[in-house]
PDB file of N, CA and C in Angstrom:
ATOM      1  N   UNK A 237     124.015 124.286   2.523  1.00 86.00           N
ATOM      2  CA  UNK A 237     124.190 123.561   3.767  1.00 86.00           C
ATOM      3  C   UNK A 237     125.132 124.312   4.708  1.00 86.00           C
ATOM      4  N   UNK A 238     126.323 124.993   3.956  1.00 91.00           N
ATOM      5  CA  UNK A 238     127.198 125.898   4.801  1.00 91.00           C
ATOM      6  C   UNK A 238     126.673 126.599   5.904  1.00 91.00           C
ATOM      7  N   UNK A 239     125.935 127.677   5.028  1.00 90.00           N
ATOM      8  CA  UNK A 239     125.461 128.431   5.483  1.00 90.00           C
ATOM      9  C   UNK A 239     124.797 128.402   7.039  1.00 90.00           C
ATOM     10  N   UNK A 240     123.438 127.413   7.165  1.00 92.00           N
ATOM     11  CA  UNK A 240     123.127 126.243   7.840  1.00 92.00           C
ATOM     12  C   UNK A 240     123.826 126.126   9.409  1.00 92.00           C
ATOM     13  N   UNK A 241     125.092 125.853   8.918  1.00 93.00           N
ATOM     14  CA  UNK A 241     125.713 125.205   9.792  1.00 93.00           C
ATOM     15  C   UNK A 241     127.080 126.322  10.742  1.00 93.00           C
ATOM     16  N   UNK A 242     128.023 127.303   9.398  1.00 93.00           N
ATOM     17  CA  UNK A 242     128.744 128.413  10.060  1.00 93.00           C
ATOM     18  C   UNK A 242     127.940 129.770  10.139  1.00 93.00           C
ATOM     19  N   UNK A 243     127.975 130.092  11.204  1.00 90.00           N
ATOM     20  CA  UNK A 243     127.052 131.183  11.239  1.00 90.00           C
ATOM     21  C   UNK A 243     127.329 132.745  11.390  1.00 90.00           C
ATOM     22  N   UNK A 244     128.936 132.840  11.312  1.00 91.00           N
ATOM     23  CA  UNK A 244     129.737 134.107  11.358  1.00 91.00           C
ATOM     24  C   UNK A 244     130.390 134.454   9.611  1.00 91.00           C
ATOM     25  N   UNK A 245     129.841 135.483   9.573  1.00 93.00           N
ATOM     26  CA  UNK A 245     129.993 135.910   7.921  1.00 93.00           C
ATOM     27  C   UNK A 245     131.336 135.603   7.200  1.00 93.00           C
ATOM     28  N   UNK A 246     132.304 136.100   8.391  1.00 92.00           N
ATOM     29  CA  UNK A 246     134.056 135.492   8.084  1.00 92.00           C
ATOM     30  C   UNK A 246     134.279 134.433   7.576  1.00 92.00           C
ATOM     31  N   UNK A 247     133.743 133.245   8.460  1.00 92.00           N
ATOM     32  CA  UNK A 247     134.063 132.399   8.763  1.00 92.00           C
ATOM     33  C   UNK A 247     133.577 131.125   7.492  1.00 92.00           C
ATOM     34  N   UNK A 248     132.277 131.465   7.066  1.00 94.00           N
ATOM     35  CA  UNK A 248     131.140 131.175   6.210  1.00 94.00           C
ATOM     36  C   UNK A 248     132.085 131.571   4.629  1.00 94.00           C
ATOM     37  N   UNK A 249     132.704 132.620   4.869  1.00 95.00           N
ATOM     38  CA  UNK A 249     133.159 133.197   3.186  1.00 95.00           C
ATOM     39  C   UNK A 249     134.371 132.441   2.901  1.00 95.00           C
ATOM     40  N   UNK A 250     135.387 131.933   4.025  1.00 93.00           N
ATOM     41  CA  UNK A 250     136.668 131.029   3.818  1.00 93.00           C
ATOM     42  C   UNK A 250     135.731 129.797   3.377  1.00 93.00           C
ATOM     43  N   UNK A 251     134.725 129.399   4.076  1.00 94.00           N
ATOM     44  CA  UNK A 251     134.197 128.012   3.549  1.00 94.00           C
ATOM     45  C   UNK A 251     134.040 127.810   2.294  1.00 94.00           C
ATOM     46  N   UNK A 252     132.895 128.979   1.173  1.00 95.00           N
ATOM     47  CA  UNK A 252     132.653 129.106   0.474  1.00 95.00           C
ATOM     48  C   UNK A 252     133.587 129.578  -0.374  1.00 95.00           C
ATOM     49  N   UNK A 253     134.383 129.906  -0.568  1.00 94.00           N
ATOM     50  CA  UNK A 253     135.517 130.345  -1.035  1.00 94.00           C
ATOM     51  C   UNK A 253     136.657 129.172  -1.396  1.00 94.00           C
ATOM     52  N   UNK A 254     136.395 128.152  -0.595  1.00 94.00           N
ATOM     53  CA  UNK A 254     137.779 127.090  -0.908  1.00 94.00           C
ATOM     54  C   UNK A 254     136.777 126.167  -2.019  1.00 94.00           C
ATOM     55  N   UNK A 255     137.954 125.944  -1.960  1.00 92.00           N
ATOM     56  CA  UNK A 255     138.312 124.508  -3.112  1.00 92.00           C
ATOM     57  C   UNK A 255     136.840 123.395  -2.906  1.00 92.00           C
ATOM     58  N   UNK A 256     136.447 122.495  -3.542  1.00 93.00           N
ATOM     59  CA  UNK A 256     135.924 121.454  -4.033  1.00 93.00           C
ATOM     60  C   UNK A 256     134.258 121.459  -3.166  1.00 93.00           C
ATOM     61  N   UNK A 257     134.047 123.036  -3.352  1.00 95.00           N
ATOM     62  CA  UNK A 257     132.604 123.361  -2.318  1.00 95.00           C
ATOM     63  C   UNK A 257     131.413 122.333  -2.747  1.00 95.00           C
ATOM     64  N   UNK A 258     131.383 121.888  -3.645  1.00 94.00           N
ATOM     65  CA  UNK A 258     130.318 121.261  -3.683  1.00 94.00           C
ATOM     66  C   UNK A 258     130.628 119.718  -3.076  1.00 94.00           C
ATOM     67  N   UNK A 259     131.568 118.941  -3.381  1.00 94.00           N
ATOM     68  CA  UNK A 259     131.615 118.031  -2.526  1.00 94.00           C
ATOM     69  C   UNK A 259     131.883 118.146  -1.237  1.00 94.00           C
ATOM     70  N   UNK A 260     132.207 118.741  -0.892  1.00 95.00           N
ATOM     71  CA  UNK A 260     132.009 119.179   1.054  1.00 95.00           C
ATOM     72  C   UNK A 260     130.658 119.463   1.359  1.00 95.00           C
ATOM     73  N   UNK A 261     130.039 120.019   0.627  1.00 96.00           N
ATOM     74  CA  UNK A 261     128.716 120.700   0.846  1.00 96.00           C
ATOM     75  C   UNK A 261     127.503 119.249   0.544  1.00 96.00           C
ATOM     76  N   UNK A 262     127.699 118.539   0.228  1.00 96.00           N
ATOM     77  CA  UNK A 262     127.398 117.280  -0.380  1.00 96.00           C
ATOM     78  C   UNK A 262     127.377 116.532   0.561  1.00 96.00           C
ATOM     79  N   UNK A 263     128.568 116.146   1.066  1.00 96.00           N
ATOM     80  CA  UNK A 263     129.205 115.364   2.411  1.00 96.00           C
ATOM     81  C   UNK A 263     128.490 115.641   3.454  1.00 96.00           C
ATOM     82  N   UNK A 264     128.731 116.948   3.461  1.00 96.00           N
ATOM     83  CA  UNK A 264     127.611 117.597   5.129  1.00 96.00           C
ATOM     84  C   UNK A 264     126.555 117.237   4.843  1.00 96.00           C
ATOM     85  N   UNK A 265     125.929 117.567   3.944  1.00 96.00           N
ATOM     86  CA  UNK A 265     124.095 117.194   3.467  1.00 96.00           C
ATOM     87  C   UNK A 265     124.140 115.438   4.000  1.00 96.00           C
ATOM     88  N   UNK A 266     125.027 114.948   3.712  1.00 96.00           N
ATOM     89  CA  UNK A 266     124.890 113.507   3.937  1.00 96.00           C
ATOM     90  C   UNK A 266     124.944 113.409   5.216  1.00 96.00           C
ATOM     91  N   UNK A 267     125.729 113.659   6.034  1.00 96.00           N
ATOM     92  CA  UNK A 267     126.039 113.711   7.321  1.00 96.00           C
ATOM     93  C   UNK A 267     124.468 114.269   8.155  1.00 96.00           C
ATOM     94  N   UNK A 268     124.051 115.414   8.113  1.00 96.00           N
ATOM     95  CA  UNK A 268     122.525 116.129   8.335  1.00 96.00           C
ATOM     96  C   UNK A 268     122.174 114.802   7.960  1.00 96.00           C
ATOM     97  N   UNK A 269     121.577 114.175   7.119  1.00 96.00           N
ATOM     98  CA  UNK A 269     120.629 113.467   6.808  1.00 96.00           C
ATOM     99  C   UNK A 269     120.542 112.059   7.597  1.00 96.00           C
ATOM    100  N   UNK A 270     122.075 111.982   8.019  1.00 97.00           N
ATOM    101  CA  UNK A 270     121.910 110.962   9.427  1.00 97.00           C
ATOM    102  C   UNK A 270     121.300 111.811  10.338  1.00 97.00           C
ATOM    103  N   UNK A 271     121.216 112.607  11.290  1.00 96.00           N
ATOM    104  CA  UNK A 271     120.806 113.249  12.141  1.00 96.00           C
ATOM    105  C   UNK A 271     121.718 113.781  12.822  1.00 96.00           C
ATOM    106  N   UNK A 272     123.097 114.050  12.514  1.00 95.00           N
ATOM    107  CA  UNK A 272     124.277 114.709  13.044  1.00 95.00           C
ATOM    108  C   UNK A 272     123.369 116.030  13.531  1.00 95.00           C
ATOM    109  N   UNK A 273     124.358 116.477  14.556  1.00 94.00           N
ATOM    110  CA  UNK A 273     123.827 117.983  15.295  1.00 94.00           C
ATOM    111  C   UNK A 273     124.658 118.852  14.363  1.00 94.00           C
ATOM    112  N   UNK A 274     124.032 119.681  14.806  1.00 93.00           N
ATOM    113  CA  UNK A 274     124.865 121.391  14.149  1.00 93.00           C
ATOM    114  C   UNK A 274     126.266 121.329  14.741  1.00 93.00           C
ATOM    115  N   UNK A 275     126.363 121.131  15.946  1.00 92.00           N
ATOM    116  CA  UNK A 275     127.717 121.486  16.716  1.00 92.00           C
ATOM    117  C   UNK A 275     128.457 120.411  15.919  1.00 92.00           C
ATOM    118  N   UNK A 276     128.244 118.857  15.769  1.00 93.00           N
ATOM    119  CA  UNK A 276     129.046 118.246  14.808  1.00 93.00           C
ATOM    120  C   UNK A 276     129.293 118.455  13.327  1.00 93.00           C
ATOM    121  N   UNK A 277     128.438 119.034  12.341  1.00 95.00           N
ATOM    122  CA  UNK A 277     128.518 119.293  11.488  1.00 95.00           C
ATOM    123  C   UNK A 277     129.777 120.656  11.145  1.00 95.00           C
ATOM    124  N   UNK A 278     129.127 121.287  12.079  1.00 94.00           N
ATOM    125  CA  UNK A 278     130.162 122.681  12.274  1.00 94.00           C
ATOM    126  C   UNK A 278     132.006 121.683  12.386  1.00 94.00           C
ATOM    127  N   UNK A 279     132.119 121.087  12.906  1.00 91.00           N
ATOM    128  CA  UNK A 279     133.356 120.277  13.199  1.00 91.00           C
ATOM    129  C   UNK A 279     133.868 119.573  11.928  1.00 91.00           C
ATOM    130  N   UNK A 280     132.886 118.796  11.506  1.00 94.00           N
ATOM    131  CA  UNK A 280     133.138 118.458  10.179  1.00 94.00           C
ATOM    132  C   UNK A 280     133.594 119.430   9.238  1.00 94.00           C
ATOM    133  N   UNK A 281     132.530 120.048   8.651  1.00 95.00           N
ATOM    134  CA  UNK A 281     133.156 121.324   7.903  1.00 95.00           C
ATOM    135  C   UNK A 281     134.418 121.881   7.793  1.00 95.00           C
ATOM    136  N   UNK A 282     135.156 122.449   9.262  1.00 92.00           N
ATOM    137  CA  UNK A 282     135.967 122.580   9.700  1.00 92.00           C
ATOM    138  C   UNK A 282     136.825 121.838   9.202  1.00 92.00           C
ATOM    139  N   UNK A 283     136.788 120.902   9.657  1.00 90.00           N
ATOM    140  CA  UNK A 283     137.847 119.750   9.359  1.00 90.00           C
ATOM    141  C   UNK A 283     138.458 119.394   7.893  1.00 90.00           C
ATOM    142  N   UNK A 284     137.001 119.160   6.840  1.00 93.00           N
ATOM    143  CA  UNK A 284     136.970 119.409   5.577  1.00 93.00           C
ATOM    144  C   UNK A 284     137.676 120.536   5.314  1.00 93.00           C
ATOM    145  N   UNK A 285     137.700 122.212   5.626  1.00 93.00           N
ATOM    146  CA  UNK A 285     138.258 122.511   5.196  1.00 93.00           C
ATOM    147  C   UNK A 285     139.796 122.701   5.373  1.00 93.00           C
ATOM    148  N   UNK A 286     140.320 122.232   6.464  1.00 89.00           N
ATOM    149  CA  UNK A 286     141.565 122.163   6.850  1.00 89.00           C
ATOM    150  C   UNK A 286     142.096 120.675   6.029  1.00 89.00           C
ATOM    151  N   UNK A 287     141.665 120.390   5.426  1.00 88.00           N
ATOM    152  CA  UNK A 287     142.020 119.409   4.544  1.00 88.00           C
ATOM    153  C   UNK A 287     142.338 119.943   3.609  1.00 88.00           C
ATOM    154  N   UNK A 288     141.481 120.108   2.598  1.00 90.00           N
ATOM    155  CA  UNK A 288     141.839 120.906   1.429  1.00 90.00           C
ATOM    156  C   UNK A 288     142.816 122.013   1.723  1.00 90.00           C
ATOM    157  N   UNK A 289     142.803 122.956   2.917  1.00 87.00           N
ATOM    158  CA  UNK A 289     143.847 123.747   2.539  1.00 87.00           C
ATOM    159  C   UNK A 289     145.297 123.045   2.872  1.00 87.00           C
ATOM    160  N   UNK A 290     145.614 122.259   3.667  1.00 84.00           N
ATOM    161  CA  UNK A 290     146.815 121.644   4.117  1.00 84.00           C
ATOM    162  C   UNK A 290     146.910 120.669   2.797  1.00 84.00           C
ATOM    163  N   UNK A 291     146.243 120.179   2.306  1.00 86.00           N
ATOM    164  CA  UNK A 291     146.982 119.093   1.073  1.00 86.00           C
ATOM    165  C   UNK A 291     146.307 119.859  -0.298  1.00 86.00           C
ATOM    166  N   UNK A 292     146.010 121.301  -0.187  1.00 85.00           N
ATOM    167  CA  UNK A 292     145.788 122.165  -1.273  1.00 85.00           C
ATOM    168  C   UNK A 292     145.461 121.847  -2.686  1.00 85.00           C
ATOM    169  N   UNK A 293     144.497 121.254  -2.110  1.00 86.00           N
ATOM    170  CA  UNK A 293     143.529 119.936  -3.087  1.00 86.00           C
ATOM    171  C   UNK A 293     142.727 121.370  -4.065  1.00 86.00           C
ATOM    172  N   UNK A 294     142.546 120.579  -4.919  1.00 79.00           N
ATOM    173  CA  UNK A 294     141.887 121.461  -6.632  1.00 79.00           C
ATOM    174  C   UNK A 294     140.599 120.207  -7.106  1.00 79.00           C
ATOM    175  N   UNK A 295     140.059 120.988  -7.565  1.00 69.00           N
ATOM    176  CA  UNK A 295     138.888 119.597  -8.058  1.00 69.00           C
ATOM    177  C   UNK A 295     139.535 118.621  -9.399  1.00 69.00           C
ATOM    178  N   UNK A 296     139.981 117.483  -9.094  1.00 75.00           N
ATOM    179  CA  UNK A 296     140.322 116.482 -10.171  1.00 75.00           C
ATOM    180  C   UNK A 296     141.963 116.250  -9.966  1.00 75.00           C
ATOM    181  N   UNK A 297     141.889 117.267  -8.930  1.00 77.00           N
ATOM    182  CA  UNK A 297     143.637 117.163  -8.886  1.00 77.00           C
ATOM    183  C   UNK A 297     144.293 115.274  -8.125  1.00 77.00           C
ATOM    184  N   UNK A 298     145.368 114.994  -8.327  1.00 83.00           N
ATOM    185  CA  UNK A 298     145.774 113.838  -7.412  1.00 83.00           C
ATOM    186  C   UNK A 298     146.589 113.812  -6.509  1.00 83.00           C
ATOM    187  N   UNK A 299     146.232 113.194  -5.483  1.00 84.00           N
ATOM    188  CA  UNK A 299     146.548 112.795  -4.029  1.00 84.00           C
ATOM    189  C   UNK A 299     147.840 112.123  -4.114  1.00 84.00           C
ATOM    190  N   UNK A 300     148.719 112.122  -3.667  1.00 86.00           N
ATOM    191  CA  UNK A 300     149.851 111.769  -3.787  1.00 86.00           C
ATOM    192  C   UNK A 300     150.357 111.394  -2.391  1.00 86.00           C
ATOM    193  N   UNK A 301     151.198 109.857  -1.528  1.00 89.00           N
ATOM    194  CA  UNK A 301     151.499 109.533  -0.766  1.00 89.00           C
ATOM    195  C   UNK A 301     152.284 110.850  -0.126  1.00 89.00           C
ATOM    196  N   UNK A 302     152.757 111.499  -0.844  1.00 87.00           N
ATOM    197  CA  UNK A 302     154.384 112.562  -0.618  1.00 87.00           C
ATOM    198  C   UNK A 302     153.699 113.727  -0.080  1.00 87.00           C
ATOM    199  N   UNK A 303     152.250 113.931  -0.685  1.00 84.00           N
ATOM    200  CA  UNK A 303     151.284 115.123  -0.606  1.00 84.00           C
ATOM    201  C   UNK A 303     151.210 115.106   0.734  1.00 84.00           C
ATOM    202  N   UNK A 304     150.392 113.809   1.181  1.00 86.00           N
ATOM    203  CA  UNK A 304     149.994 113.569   2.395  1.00 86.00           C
ATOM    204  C   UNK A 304     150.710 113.728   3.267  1.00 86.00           C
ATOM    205  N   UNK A 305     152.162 113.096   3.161  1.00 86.00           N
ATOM    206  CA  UNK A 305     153.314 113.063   3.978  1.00 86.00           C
ATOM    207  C   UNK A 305     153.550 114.752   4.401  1.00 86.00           C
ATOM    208  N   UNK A 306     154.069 115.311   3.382  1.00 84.00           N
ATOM    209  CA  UNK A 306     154.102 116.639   3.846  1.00 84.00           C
ATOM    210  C   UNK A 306     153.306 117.757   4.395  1.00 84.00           C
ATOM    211  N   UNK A 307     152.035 116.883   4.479  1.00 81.00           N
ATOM    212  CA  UNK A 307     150.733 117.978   4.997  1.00 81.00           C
ATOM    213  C   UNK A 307     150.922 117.351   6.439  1.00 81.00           C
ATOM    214  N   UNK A 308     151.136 116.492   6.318  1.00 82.00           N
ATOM    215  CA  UNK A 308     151.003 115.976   8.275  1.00 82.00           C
ATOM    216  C   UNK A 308     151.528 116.161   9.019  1.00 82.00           C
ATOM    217  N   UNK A 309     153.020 116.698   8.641  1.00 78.00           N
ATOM    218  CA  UNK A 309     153.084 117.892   9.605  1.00 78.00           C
ATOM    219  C   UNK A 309     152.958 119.407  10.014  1.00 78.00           C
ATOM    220  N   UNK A 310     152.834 119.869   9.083  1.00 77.00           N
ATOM    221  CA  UNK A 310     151.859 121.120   9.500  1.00 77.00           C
ATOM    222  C   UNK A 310     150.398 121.056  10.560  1.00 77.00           C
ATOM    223  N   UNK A 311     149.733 119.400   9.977  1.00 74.00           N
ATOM    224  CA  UNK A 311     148.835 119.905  10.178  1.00 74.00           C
ATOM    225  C   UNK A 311     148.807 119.244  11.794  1.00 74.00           C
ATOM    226  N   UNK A 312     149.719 118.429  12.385  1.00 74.00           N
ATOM    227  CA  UNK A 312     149.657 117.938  13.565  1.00 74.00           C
ATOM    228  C   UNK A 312     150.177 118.833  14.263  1.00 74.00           C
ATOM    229  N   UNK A 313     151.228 120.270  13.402  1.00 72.00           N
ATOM    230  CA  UNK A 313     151.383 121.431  14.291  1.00 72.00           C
ATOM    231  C   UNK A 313     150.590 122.641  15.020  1.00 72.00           C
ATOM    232  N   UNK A 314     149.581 122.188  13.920  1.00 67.00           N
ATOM    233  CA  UNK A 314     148.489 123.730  13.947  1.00 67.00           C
ATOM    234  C   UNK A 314     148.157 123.588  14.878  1.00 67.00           C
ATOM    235  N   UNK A 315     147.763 124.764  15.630  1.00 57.00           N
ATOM    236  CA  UNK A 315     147.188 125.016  17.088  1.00 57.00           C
ATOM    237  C   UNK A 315     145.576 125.230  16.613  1.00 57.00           C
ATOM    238  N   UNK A 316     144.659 124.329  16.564  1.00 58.00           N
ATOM    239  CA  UNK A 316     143.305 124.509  16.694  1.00 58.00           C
ATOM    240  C   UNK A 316     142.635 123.982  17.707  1.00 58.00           C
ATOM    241  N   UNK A 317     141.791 125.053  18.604  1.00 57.00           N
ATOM    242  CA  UNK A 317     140.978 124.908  20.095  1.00 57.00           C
ATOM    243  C   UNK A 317     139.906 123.938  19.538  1.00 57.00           C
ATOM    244  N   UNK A 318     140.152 122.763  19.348  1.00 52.00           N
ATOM    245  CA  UNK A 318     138.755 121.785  19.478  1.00 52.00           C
ATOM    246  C   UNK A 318     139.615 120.612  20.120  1.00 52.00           C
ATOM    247  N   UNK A 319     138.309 120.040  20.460  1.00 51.00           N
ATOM    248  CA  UNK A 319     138.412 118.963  21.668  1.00 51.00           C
ATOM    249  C   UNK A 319     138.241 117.506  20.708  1.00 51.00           C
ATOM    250  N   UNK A 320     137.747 117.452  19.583  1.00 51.00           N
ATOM    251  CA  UNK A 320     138.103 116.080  18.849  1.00 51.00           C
ATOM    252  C   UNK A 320     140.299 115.964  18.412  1.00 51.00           C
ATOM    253  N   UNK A 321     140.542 117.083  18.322  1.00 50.00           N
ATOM    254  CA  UNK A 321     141.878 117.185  17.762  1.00 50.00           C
ATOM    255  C   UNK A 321     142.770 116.774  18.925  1.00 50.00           C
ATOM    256  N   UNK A 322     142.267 116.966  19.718  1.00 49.00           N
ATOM    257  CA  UNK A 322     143.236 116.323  20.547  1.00 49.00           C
ATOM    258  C   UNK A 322     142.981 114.671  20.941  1.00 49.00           C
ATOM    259  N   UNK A 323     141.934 114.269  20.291  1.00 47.00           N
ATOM    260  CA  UNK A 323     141.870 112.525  20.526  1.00 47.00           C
ATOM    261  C   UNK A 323     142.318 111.921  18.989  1.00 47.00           C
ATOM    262  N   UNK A 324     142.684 112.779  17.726  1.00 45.00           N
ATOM    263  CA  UNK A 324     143.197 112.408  16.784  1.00 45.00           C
ATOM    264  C   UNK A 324     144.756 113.126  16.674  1.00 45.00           C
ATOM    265  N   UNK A 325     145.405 113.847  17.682  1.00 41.00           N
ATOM    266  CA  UNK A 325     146.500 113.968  17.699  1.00 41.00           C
ATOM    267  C   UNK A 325     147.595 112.991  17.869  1.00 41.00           C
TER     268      UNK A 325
END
């Protein structure tokens, strides 16, 4: 589904490369199967993976209130150019 959806080789190998690929890859398939566009899916993805790397999630690992706490601010610092992040900032 990655594949699919990022279409720059870089960009595609961080995807595939992180943490818990098959349930992200799963998620998107679900998402496609509503009729989401590419340009949203691409966002999703994204997003998914800035998750996992900011709360540096492992498959089976646990989520922890403290986890969360400390990922939220990094991640309300990061400078990323999309236009949904600034209506969830």
């Amino acid at each position: 589904m990655l594949n699919q959806v990022v279409k720059r080789a870089y960009y595609l190998n961080k995807h595939l490369e992180a943490s818990l690929l098959k349930e992200r890859q799963e998620y998107l398939q679900n998402c496609a199967n509503k009729g989401l566009s590419r340009h949203t899916l691409k966002c999703i993805a994204d997003y998914l993976l800035r998750i996992v790397q900011f709360l540096h999630l492992e498959i089976d690992s646990i989520i922890t209130l403290e986890a969360v706490k400390k990922a939220a601010s990094p991640w309300g610092k990061f400078q990323f150019n999309h236009p949904m992040k600034k209506s969830f900032s």
